[in-house]
mmCIF file of C-alpha atoms and ligand atoms in Angstrom:
data_model
loop_
_atom_site.group_PDB
_atom_site.id
_atom_site.type_symbol
_atom_site.label_atom_id
_atom_site.label_comp_id
_atom_site.label_asym_id
_atom_site.label_seq_id
_atom_site.Cartn_x
_atom_site.Cartn_y
_atom_site.Cartn_z
ATOM 1 C CA UNK A 1 16.331 -5.230 -4.155
ATOM 2 C CA UNK A 2 14.454 -7.342 -6.681
ATOM 3 C CA UNK A 3 12.368 -5.843 -9.496
ATOM 4 C CA UNK A 4 9.309 -6.926 -11.514
ATOM 5 C CA UNK A 5 7.401 -5.656 -14.535
ATOM 6 C CA UNK A 6 4.398 -3.657 -13.385
ATOM 7 C CA UNK A 7 1.768 -5.220 -15.640
ATOM 8 C CA UNK A 8 1.121 -3.541 -18.979
ATOM 9 C CA UNK A 9 2.344 -0.130 -17.769
ATOM 10 C CA UNK A 10 5.847 -0.818 -19.054
ATOM 11 C CA UNK A 11 7.250 0.240 -15.675
ATOM 12 C CA UNK A 12 9.801 -1.885 -13.844
ATOM 13 C CA UNK A 13 9.235 -1.508 -10.108
ATOM 14 C CA UNK A 14 10.983 -2.627 -6.953
ATOM 15 C CA UNK A 15 9.260 -5.546 -5.227
ATOM 16 C CA UNK A 16 8.896 -3.254 -2.227
ATOM 17 C CA UNK A 17 6.991 0.008 -2.612
ATOM 18 C CA UNK A 18 7.264 2.564 0.169
ATOM 19 C CA UNK A 19 3.881 3.533 1.663
ATOM 20 C CA UNK A 20 3.453 6.993 3.162
ATOM 21 C CA UNK A 21 0.138 6.854 5.027
ATOM 22 C CA UNK A 22 1.917 7.061 8.397
ATOM 23 C CA UNK A 23 4.176 9.883 7.189
ATOM 24 C CA UNK A 24 1.078 12.080 6.901
ATOM 25 C CA UNK A 25 1.025 12.243 10.695
ATOM 26 C CA UNK A 26 -2.423 10.728 11.305
ATOM 27 C CA UNK A 27 -3.260 7.091 11.951
ATOM 28 C CA UNK A 28 0.157 5.884 13.161
ATOM 29 C CA UNK A 29 3.000 6.653 15.543
ATOM 30 C CA UNK A 30 4.589 10.008 14.740
ATOM 31 C CA UNK A 31 8.220 10.887 13.997
ATOM 32 C CA UNK A 32 9.997 14.154 13.269
ATOM 33 C CA UNK A 33 10.495 15.329 9.710
ATOM 34 C CA UNK A 34 14.232 14.515 9.638
ATOM 35 C CA UNK A 35 13.652 10.899 10.708
ATOM 36 C CA UNK A 36 10.977 10.390 8.038
ATOM 37 C CA UNK A 37 13.085 12.080 5.341
ATOM 38 C CA UNK A 38 16.014 9.776 6.260
ATOM 39 C CA UNK A 39 13.658 6.807 5.869
ATOM 40 C CA UNK A 40 12.739 7.893 2.336
ATOM 41 C CA UNK A 41 16.417 8.404 1.447
ATOM 42 C CA UNK A 42 17.324 4.994 2.873
ATOM 43 C CA UNK A 43 14.547 3.316 0.876
ATOM 44 C CA UNK A 44 15.834 4.888 -2.336
ATOM 45 C CA UNK A 45 19.430 3.959 -1.448
ATOM 46 C CA UNK A 46 18.238 0.361 -0.936
ATOM 47 C CA UNK A 47 16.769 0.320 -4.452
ATOM 48 C CA UNK A 48 13.102 1.214 -3.833
ATOM 49 C CA UNK A 49 11.855 3.066 -6.928
ATOM 50 C CA UNK A 50 8.099 3.217 -6.250
ATOM 51 C CA UNK A 51 6.374 5.342 -3.558
ATOM 52 C CA UNK A 52 2.661 5.267 -2.764
ATOM 53 C CA UNK A 53 0.731 8.170 -1.295
ATOM 54 C CA UNK A 54 -2.742 9.761 -1.305
ATOM 55 C CA UNK A 55 -4.418 13.103 -0.614
ATOM 56 C CA UNK A 56 -6.533 11.226 1.946
ATOM 57 C CA UNK A 57 -3.432 10.725 4.107
ATOM 58 C CA UNK A 58 -4.060 13.627 6.477
ATOM 59 C CA UNK A 59 -5.584 16.000 3.943
ATOM 60 C CA UNK A 60 -2.563 16.056 1.613
ATOM 61 C CA UNK A 61 0.080 16.200 4.376
ATOM 62 C CA UNK A 62 1.734 12.921 3.288
ATOM 63 C CA UNK A 63 1.897 14.186 -0.307
ATOM 64 C CA UNK A 64 3.313 17.554 0.772
ATOM 65 C CA UNK A 65 5.983 15.890 2.920
ATOM 66 C CA UNK A 66 6.900 13.496 0.092
ATOM 67 C CA UNK A 67 7.024 16.345 -2.438
ATOM 68 C CA UNK A 68 9.336 18.418 -0.203
ATOM 69 C CA UNK A 69 11.602 15.462 0.487
ATOM 70 C CA UNK A 70 11.957 14.270 -3.121
ATOM 71 C CA UNK A 71 12.682 17.845 -4.214
ATOM 72 C CA UNK A 72 15.358 18.236 -1.515
ATOM 73 C CA UNK A 73 16.952 14.915 -2.471
ATOM 74 C CA UNK A 74 16.694 15.809 -6.187
ATOM 75 C CA UNK A 75 15.391 12.353 -7.088
ATOM 76 C CA UNK A 76 11.895 12.943 -8.529
ATOM 77 C CA UNK A 77 12.909 11.552 -11.953
ATOM 78 C CA UNK A 78 14.291 8.312 -10.410
ATOM 79 C CA UNK A 79 11.057 7.500 -8.557
ATOM 80 C CA UNK A 80 7.630 6.351 -9.692
ATOM 81 C CA UNK A 81 4.839 7.930 -7.646
ATOM 82 C CA UNK A 82 1.364 6.511 -7.209
ATOM 83 C CA UNK A 83 -1.243 8.724 -5.650
ATOM 84 C CA UNK A 84 -5.006 8.500 -5.453
ATOM 85 C CA UNK A 85 -8.257 10.373 -5.944
ATOM 86 C CA UNK A 86 -11.952 10.057 -5.178
ATOM 87 C CA UNK A 87 -11.589 9.756 -1.393
ATOM 88 C CA UNK A 88 -11.727 12.918 0.674
ATOM 89 C CA UNK A 89 -10.165 13.165 4.130
ATOM 90 C CA UNK A 90 -12.626 14.585 6.623
ATOM 91 C CA UNK A 91 -11.064 14.131 10.062
ATOM 92 C CA UNK A 92 -8.856 11.048 10.360
ATOM 93 C CA UNK A 93 -11.706 8.725 11.217
ATOM 94 C CA UNK A 94 -14.247 9.731 8.568
ATOM 95 C CA UNK A 95 -13.404 9.764 4.846
ATOM 96 C CA UNK A 96 -15.901 10.693 2.093
ATOM 97 C CA UNK A 97 -15.923 9.138 -1.376
ATOM 98 C CA UNK A 98 -16.264 11.583 -4.273
ATOM 99 C CA UNK A 99 -15.660 10.500 -7.864
ATOM 100 C CA UNK A 100 -17.344 13.443 -9.585
ATOM 101 C CA UNK A 101 -15.596 14.929 -12.654
ATOM 102 C CA UNK A 102 -14.752 18.302 -11.084
ATOM 103 C CA UNK A 103 -13.523 16.728 -7.834
ATOM 104 C CA UNK A 104 -11.154 14.353 -9.653
ATOM 105 C CA UNK A 105 -9.663 17.210 -11.702
ATOM 106 C CA UNK A 106 -9.363 19.389 -8.567
ATOM 107 C CA UNK A 107 -7.750 16.610 -6.510
ATOM 108 C CA UNK A 108 -5.206 15.864 -9.237
ATOM 109 C CA UNK A 109 -4.219 19.549 -9.560
ATOM 110 C CA UNK A 110 -3.815 19.689 -5.769
ATOM 111 C CA UNK A 111 -1.716 16.491 -5.745
ATOM 112 C CA UNK A 112 0.579 17.861 -8.470
ATOM 113 C CA UNK A 113 1.116 20.964 -6.328
ATOM 114 C CA UNK A 114 1.598 18.939 -3.139
ATOM 115 C CA UNK A 115 4.085 16.593 -4.802
ATOM 116 C CA UNK A 116 5.970 19.450 -6.534
ATOM 117 C CA UNK A 117 5.809 17.685 -9.864
ATOM 118 C CA UNK A 118 4.141 18.160 -13.244
ATOM 119 C CA UNK A 119 3.144 14.501 -13.731
ATOM 120 C CA UNK A 120 1.940 11.571 -11.642
ATOM 121 C CA UNK A 121 3.114 8.124 -12.747
ATOM 122 C CA UNK A 122 0.025 6.286 -11.517
ATOM 123 C CA UNK A 123 -3.328 7.726 -10.436
ATOM 124 C CA UNK A 124 -5.560 5.275 -8.576
ATOM 125 C CA UNK A 125 -9.207 5.645 -7.699
ATOM 126 C CA UNK A 126 -8.846 5.141 -3.933
ATOM 127 C CA UNK A 127 -12.314 3.616 -3.286
ATOM 128 C CA UNK A 128 -15.300 3.236 -5.627
ATOM 129 C CA UNK A 129 -17.885 6.013 -5.186
ATOM 130 C CA UNK A 130 -21.356 4.414 -5.342
ATOM 131 C CA UNK A 131 -22.962 7.801 -6.065
ATOM 132 C CA UNK A 132 -21.007 8.694 -9.214
ATOM 133 C CA UNK A 133 -21.159 6.717 -12.485
ATOM 134 C CA UNK A 134 -17.742 5.244 -13.421
ATOM 135 C CA UNK A 135 -18.142 6.880 -16.840
ATOM 136 C CA UNK A 136 -17.951 10.335 -15.179
ATOM 137 C CA UNK A 137 -14.878 9.528 -13.045
ATOM 138 C CA UNK A 138 -13.099 7.966 -16.025
ATOM 139 C CA UNK A 139 -13.934 10.978 -18.240
ATOM 140 C CA UNK A 140 -11.901 13.076 -15.796
ATOM 141 C CA UNK A 141 -9.042 10.570 -15.552
ATOM 142 C CA UNK A 142 -8.846 10.109 -19.339
ATOM 143 C CA UNK A 143 -8.650 13.907 -19.748
ATOM 144 C CA UNK A 144 -5.824 14.110 -17.186
ATOM 145 C CA UNK A 145 -4.007 11.340 -19.068
ATOM 146 C CA UNK A 146 -4.462 13.048 -22.449
ATOM 147 C CA UNK A 147 -3.111 16.254 -20.891
ATOM 148 C CA UNK A 148 -0.010 14.358 -19.653
ATOM 149 C CA UNK A 149 -0.771 15.083 -15.985
ATOM 150 C CA UNK A 150 -1.070 11.385 -15.161
ATOM 151 C CA UNK A 151 0.660 8.552 -17.032
ATOM 152 C CA UNK A 152 -1.368 5.518 -15.928
ATOM 153 C CA UNK A 153 -4.798 4.872 -14.360
ATOM 154 C CA UNK A 154 -5.555 2.241 -11.715
ATOM 155 C CA UNK A 155 -8.102 1.270 -9.080
ATOM 156 C CA UNK A 156 -7.941 0.309 -5.418
ATOM 157 C CA UNK A 157 -10.484 -1.601 -3.314
ATOM 158 C CA UNK A 158 -12.630 -2.518 -6.344
ATOM 159 C CA UNK A 159 -14.566 -5.788 -6.813
ATOM 160 C CA UNK A 160 -14.222 -7.858 -10.003
ATOM 161 C CA UNK A 161 -17.637 -6.561 -11.174
ATOM 162 C CA UNK A 162 -16.500 -2.969 -10.587
ATOM 163 C CA UNK A 163 -13.211 -3.579 -12.451
ATOM 164 C CA UNK A 164 -15.141 -5.037 -15.396
ATOM 165 C CA UNK A 165 -17.582 -2.135 -15.447
ATOM 166 C CA UNK A 166 -14.988 0.635 -15.218
ATOM 167 C CA UNK A 167 -12.828 -0.965 -17.939
ATOM 168 C CA UNK A 168 -15.555 -0.097 -20.459
ATOM 169 C CA UNK A 169 -14.548 3.553 -20.082
ATOM 170 C CA UNK A 170 -10.748 3.379 -20.376
ATOM 171 C CA UNK A 171 -7.630 1.309 -19.798
ATOM 172 C CA UNK A 172 -7.110 0.240 -16.171
ATOM 173 C CA UNK A 173 -3.441 -0.658 -15.721
ATOM 174 C CA UNK A 174 -3.100 -1.232 -11.974
ATOM 175 C CA UNK A 175 -4.911 -2.648 -8.960
ATOM 176 C CA UNK A 176 -4.171 -1.918 -5.294
ATOM 177 C CA UNK A 177 -5.827 -4.406 -2.907
ATOM 178 C CA UNK A 178 -5.406 -5.225 0.783
ATOM 179 C CA UNK A 179 -3.298 -8.414 0.975
ATOM 180 C CA UNK A 180 -1.008 -10.112 3.454
ATOM 181 C CA UNK A 181 -0.609 -13.328 5.439
ATOM 182 C CA UNK A 182 -3.415 -12.085 7.698
ATOM 183 C CA UNK A 183 -5.795 -11.017 4.934
ATOM 184 C CA UNK A 184 -6.141 -13.147 1.793
ATOM 185 C CA UNK A 185 -9.649 -11.911 0.917
ATOM 186 C CA UNK A 186 -8.486 -10.259 -2.329
ATOM 187 C CA UNK A 187 -6.715 -13.253 -3.877
ATOM 188 C CA UNK A 188 -9.392 -13.905 -6.542
ATOM 189 C CA UNK A 189 -9.497 -10.209 -7.407
ATOM 190 C CA UNK A 190 -5.710 -10.171 -7.780
ATOM 191 C CA UNK A 191 -5.811 -13.198 -10.099
ATOM 192 C CA UNK A 192 -8.431 -11.422 -12.200
ATOM 193 C CA UNK A 193 -6.455 -8.147 -12.281
ATOM 194 C CA UNK A 194 -3.134 -9.833 -13.076
ATOM 195 C CA UNK A 195 -4.883 -11.870 -15.806
ATOM 196 C CA UNK A 196 -6.032 -8.592 -17.393
ATOM 197 C CA UNK A 197 -2.441 -7.326 -17.396
ATOM 198 C CA UNK A 198 -2.763 -4.949 -14.450
ATOM 199 C CA UNK A 199 0.185 -4.330 -12.158
ATOM 200 C CA UNK A 200 -0.806 -5.515 -8.668
ATOM 201 C CA UNK A 201 0.482 -3.491 -5.699
ATOM 202 C CA UNK A 202 -0.674 -4.904 -2.366
ATOM 203 C CA UNK A 203 -1.164 -2.794 0.739
ATOM 204 C CA UNK A 204 -0.980 -3.650 4.443
ATOM 205 C CA UNK A 205 1.808 -6.138 3.623
ATOM 206 C CA UNK A 206 2.858 -6.308 7.271
ATOM 207 C CA UNK A 207 -0.725 -6.450 8.514
ATOM 208 C CA UNK A 208 -0.299 -2.918 9.814
ATOM 209 C CA UNK A 209 2.897 -3.996 11.651
ATOM 210 C CA UNK A 210 1.622 -7.093 13.470
ATOM 211 C CA UNK A 211 3.529 -9.463 11.150
ATOM 212 C CA UNK A 212 6.858 -7.996 12.260
ATOM 213 C CA UNK A 213 6.413 -9.913 15.537
ATOM 214 C CA UNK A 214 7.311 -6.768 17.453
ATOM 215 C CA UNK A 215 3.821 -6.418 18.937
ATOM 216 C CA UNK A 216 3.045 -9.469 21.073
ATOM 217 C CA UNK A 217 1.036 -7.878 23.890
ATOM 218 C CA UNK A 218 -2.618 -7.008 23.352
ATOM 219 C CA UNK A 219 -3.254 -3.274 23.706
ATOM 220 C CA UNK A 220 -5.912 -0.680 22.874
ATOM 221 C CA UNK A 221 -5.198 1.993 20.250
ATOM 222 C CA UNK A 222 -6.697 5.501 19.922
ATOM 223 C CA UNK A 223 -9.865 5.778 17.758
ATOM 224 C CA UNK A 224 -7.926 7.572 14.983
ATOM 225 C CA UNK A 225 -5.151 4.913 15.009
ATOM 226 C CA UNK A 226 -5.274 2.644 11.923
ATOM 227 C CA UNK A 227 -4.621 -0.323 14.201
ATOM 228 C CA UNK A 228 -7.960 0.389 15.823
ATOM 229 C CA UNK A 229 -10.192 1.451 12.946
ATOM 230 C CA UNK A 230 -8.665 -0.136 9.813
ATOM 231 C CA UNK A 231 -6.630 -3.282 10.580
ATOM 232 C CA UNK A 232 -8.872 -5.800 12.356
ATOM 233 C CA UNK A 233 -6.191 -8.231 13.550
ATOM 234 C CA UNK A 234 -5.182 -6.030 16.486
ATOM 235 C CA UNK A 235 -8.498 -7.026 18.087
ATOM 236 C CA UNK A 236 -9.724 -10.402 19.307
ATOM 237 C CA UNK A 237 -10.416 -13.026 18.065
ATOM 238 C CA UNK A 238 -7.834 -12.303 15.331
ATOM 239 C CA UNK A 239 -5.092 -11.090 17.654
ATOM 240 C CA UNK A 240 -4.641 -14.480 19.350
ATOM 241 C CA UNK A 241 -4.671 -16.311 16.005
ATOM 242 C CA UNK A 242 -1.935 -14.023 14.647
ATOM 243 C CA UNK A 243 0.136 -14.735 17.777
ATOM 244 C CA UNK A 244 0.000 -18.462 16.872
ATOM 245 C CA UNK A 245 1.098 -17.650 13.309
ATOM 246 C CA UNK A 246 4.012 -15.598 14.680
ATOM 247 C CA UNK A 247 5.254 -18.646 16.598
ATOM 248 C CA UNK A 248 5.419 -20.618 13.320
ATOM 249 C CA UNK A 249 7.206 -17.654 11.713
ATOM 250 C CA UNK A 250 9.686 -17.688 14.637
ATOM 251 C CA UNK A 251 10.576 -21.271 13.662
ATOM 252 C CA UNK A 252 11.041 -20.342 9.992
ATOM 253 C CA UNK A 253 13.193 -17.399 11.032
ATOM 254 C CA UNK A 254 15.438 -19.690 13.067
ATOM 255 C CA UNK A 255 15.817 -22.077 10.105
ATOM 256 C CA UNK A 256 16.840 -19.138 7.899
ATOM 257 C CA UNK A 257 19.571 -17.750 10.138
ATOM 258 C CA UNK A 258 17.395 -15.533 12.351
ATOM 259 C CA UNK A 259 15.900 -13.315 9.623
ATOM 260 C CA UNK A 260 13.412 -10.658 10.754
ATOM 261 C CA UNK A 261 9.772 -11.768 10.697
ATOM 262 C CA UNK A 262 8.894 -8.775 8.491
ATOM 263 C CA UNK A 263 11.120 -10.326 5.804
ATOM 264 C CA UNK A 264 9.181 -13.597 5.960
ATOM 265 C CA UNK A 265 5.895 -11.697 5.562
ATOM 266 C CA UNK A 266 7.233 -9.670 2.646
ATOM 267 C CA UNK A 267 8.687 -12.663 0.802
ATOM 268 C CA UNK A 268 5.462 -14.607 1.334
ATOM 269 C CA UNK A 269 3.708 -11.856 -0.668
ATOM 270 C CA UNK A 270 6.399 -10.791 -3.109
ATOM 271 C CA UNK A 271 7.209 -14.342 -4.253
ATOM 272 C CA UNK A 272 3.655 -14.769 -5.607
ATOM 273 C CA UNK A 273 3.151 -14.353 -9.371
ATOM 274 C CA UNK A 274 -0.004 -12.307 -8.774
ATOM 275 C CA UNK A 275 1.930 -9.692 -6.763
ATOM 276 C CA UNK A 276 4.027 -7.136 -8.644
ATOM 277 C CA UNK A 277 5.112 -5.169 -5.581
ATOM 278 C CA UNK A 278 4.122 -5.029 -1.919
ATOM 279 C CA UNK A 279 3.621 -1.665 -0.264
ATOM 280 C CA UNK A 280 5.131 -1.256 3.183
ATOM 281 C CA UNK A 281 4.697 1.695 5.478
ATOM 282 C CA UNK A 282 7.785 2.385 7.612
ATOM 283 C CA UNK A 283 8.968 5.728 8.900
ATOM 284 C CA UNK A 284 12.481 5.024 10.183
ATOM 285 C CA UNK A 285 15.665 4.019 8.381
ATOM 286 C CA UNK A 286 16.302 0.977 10.576
ATOM 287 C CA UNK A 287 12.888 -0.499 9.705
ATOM 288 C CA UNK A 288 13.343 0.284 6.017
ATOM 289 C CA UNK A 289 16.736 -1.469 5.986
ATOM 290 C CA UNK A 290 15.297 -4.479 7.805
ATOM 291 C CA UNK A 291 12.410 -4.705 5.316
ATOM 292 C CA UNK A 292 14.539 -4.203 2.198
ATOM 293 C CA UNK A 293 16.847 -7.041 3.300
ATOM 294 C CA UNK A 294 13.898 -9.377 2.545
ATOM 295 C CA UNK A 295 14.879 -9.090 -1.091
ATOM 296 C CA UNK A 296 18.349 -10.561 -0.510
ATOM 297 C CA UNK A 297 16.903 -14.036 0.057
ATOM 298 C CA UNK A 298 13.787 -16.133 -0.663
ATOM 299 C CA UNK A 299 11.470 -18.444 1.267
ATOM 300 C CA UNK A 300 11.704 -22.088 0.158
ATOM 301 C CA UNK A 301 8.569 -23.708 -1.353
ATOM 302 C CA UNK A 302 8.423 -25.885 1.814
ATOM 303 C CA UNK A 303 8.362 -22.834 4.102
ATOM 304 C CA UNK A 304 5.624 -21.231 1.977
ATOM 305 C CA UNK A 305 3.595 -24.453 2.124
ATOM 306 C CA UNK A 306 3.990 -24.569 5.930
ATOM 307 C CA UNK A 307 2.827 -20.966 6.275
ATOM 308 C CA UNK A 308 -0.117 -21.491 3.892
ATOM 309 C CA UNK A 309 -1.338 -24.523 5.776
ATOM 310 C CA UNK A 310 -1.079 -22.757 9.167
ATOM 311 C CA UNK A 311 -2.943 -19.713 7.774
ATOM 312 C CA UNK A 312 -5.676 -22.001 6.430
ATOM 313 C CA UNK A 313 -5.930 -23.838 9.746
ATOM 314 C CA UNK A 314 -6.157 -20.596 11.757
ATOM 315 C CA UNK A 315 -8.803 -19.177 9.398
ATOM 316 C CA UNK A 316 -10.878 -22.309 9.906
ATOM 317 C CA UNK A 317 -10.716 -22.145 13.731
HETATM 318 N N1 NAP B 401 -5.394 1.785 -1.068
HETATM 319 C C1 NAP B 401 -5.748 1.754 0.195
HETATM 320 O O1 NAP B 401 -6.936 1.803 0.547
HETATM 321 C C2 NAP B 401 -4.664 1.636 1.236
HETATM 322 C C3 NAP B 401 -5.013 1.270 2.548
HETATM 323 C C4 NAP B 401 -4.000 1.112 3.483
HETATM 324 C C5 NAP B 401 -2.680 1.340 3.120
HETATM 325 N N2 NAP B 401 -2.361 1.739 1.840
HETATM 326 C C6 NAP B 401 -0.960 2.002 1.436
HETATM 327 O O2 NAP B 401 -0.158 0.912 1.825
HETATM 328 C C7 NAP B 401 0.893 1.340 2.681
HETATM 329 C C8 NAP B 401 1.300 0.220 3.604
HETATM 330 O O3 NAP B 401 0.271 -0.119 4.483
HETATM 331 P P1 NAP B 401 0.271 0.361 5.975
HETATM 332 O O4 NAP B 401 1.344 1.388 6.164
HETATM 333 O O5 NAP B 401 -1.125 0.748 6.277
HETATM 334 O O6 NAP B 401 0.566 -0.993 6.756
HETATM 335 P P2 NAP B 401 1.854 -1.963 6.849
HETATM 336 O O7 NAP B 401 2.886 -1.585 5.876
HETATM 337 O O8 NAP B 401 1.340 -3.346 6.832
HETATM 338 O O9 NAP B 401 2.343 -1.658 8.345
HETATM 339 C C9 NAP B 401 2.804 -0.405 8.743
HETATM 340 C C10 NAP B 401 3.217 -0.501 10.212
HETATM 341 O O10 NAP B 401 4.293 -1.431 10.334
HETATM 342 C C11 NAP B 401 5.358 -0.821 11.039
HETATM 343 N N3 NAP B 401 6.619 -1.377 10.511
HETATM 344 C C12 NAP B 401 7.076 -1.391 9.239
HETATM 345 N N4 NAP B 401 8.243 -2.052 9.148
HETATM 346 C C13 NAP B 401 8.552 -2.464 10.396
HETATM 347 C C14 NAP B 401 9.626 -3.187 10.955
HETATM 348 N N5 NAP B 401 10.626 -3.648 10.211
HETATM 349 N N6 NAP B 401 9.613 -3.428 12.303
HETATM 350 C C15 NAP B 401 8.587 -2.988 13.082
HETATM 351 N N7 NAP B 401 7.533 -2.309 12.604
HETATM 352 C C16 NAP B 401 7.517 -2.033 11.273
HETATM 353 C C17 NAP B 401 5.210 0.669 10.777
HETATM 354 O O11 NAP B 401 5.878 1.379 11.781
HETATM 355 P P3 NAP B 401 6.199 2.972 11.744
HETATM 356 O O12 NAP B 401 5.106 3.621 10.933
HETATM 357 O O13 NAP B 401 6.152 3.332 13.190
HETATM 358 O O14 NAP B 401 7.556 3.147 11.145
HETATM 359 C C18 NAP B 401 3.686 0.805 10.815
HETATM 360 O O15 NAP B 401 3.256 0.847 12.165
HETATM 361 C C19 NAP B 401 0.339 2.642 3.308
HETATM 362 O O16 NAP B 401 1.373 3.449 3.860
HETATM 363 C C20 NAP B 401 -0.338 3.243 2.111
HETATM 364 O O17 NAP B 401 0.616 3.844 1.246
HETATM 365 C C21 NAP B 401 -3.347 1.853 0.903
#
């Protein structure tokens, strides 16, 4: 594993963060509890020290599973946990934003209970709530920080304007945007956030799994599946473009001794200065091991340039 400073938080985090959306049991393929717990143990054994979750992941189920597992493994104090607030799970397809003072306090108390811990390393506002002034949401988060219930405050899915506005009401130390080889929309936001000293943790690092190269046939997913409702590249016209990108990645894999395509995707992100750590959702030990092995080697500047130019070309098509 490789490690980086996580912005001004003072934390040193693994370049891979384990994501737990799928472990909540909604939005992805499902596995039994033992398989998922083994995956968490394997990630920690491979050097992962940062785990991302949210109460929105199946109404707290991902948090509860993570809390149970970390307690059983006895490793809470070795792991940094980021969780989120201000986004309420309704039914797997619909989520409701709620940044009101009382809701933020209530969600944090619930997360502490779910995670079986008395502090949360990083609390992120999951999505901006257009109906609540940032001052009100930050009043709640600053109180939780003063009380020692959360150690750091961050934001996810915010624009630069929103980051500027919310920073008037407290210190924002982290940013969690969507970012991968198939979605570079947040690059300017990440430059801004990193320039302000925020730790940048990117989500969807494998494009929801498509960048592993293990899905090469077009298929339809259920309405509640994240590959249907959240990640757009499983649908045309993006699907066919990603298939072309995978063929270039196949060539780079061959040049690098047959490395897994997921490792190319992860290094493409992790090797950037504006990325502190990339979040990856994987629920089985074999996938975790394959992903963590990305951090045993690096892409050459030539390979990165090849990938960047193909991505640019495909975006322009
Ligand atoms: N802040 C936000 O709004 C936000 C939004 C989305 C995600 N996130 C966070 O970011 C995390 C990561 O994003 P994500 O989970 O949505 O997408 P992702 O990491 O890009 O992709 C996850 C998918 O890739 C598959 N996968 C992982 N490693 C693999 C491998 N080596 N071979 C084959 N398949 C592999 C997983 O399979 P299995 O699940 O079947 O193991 C899952 O289907 C989430 O878990 C969550 O913590 C945050």
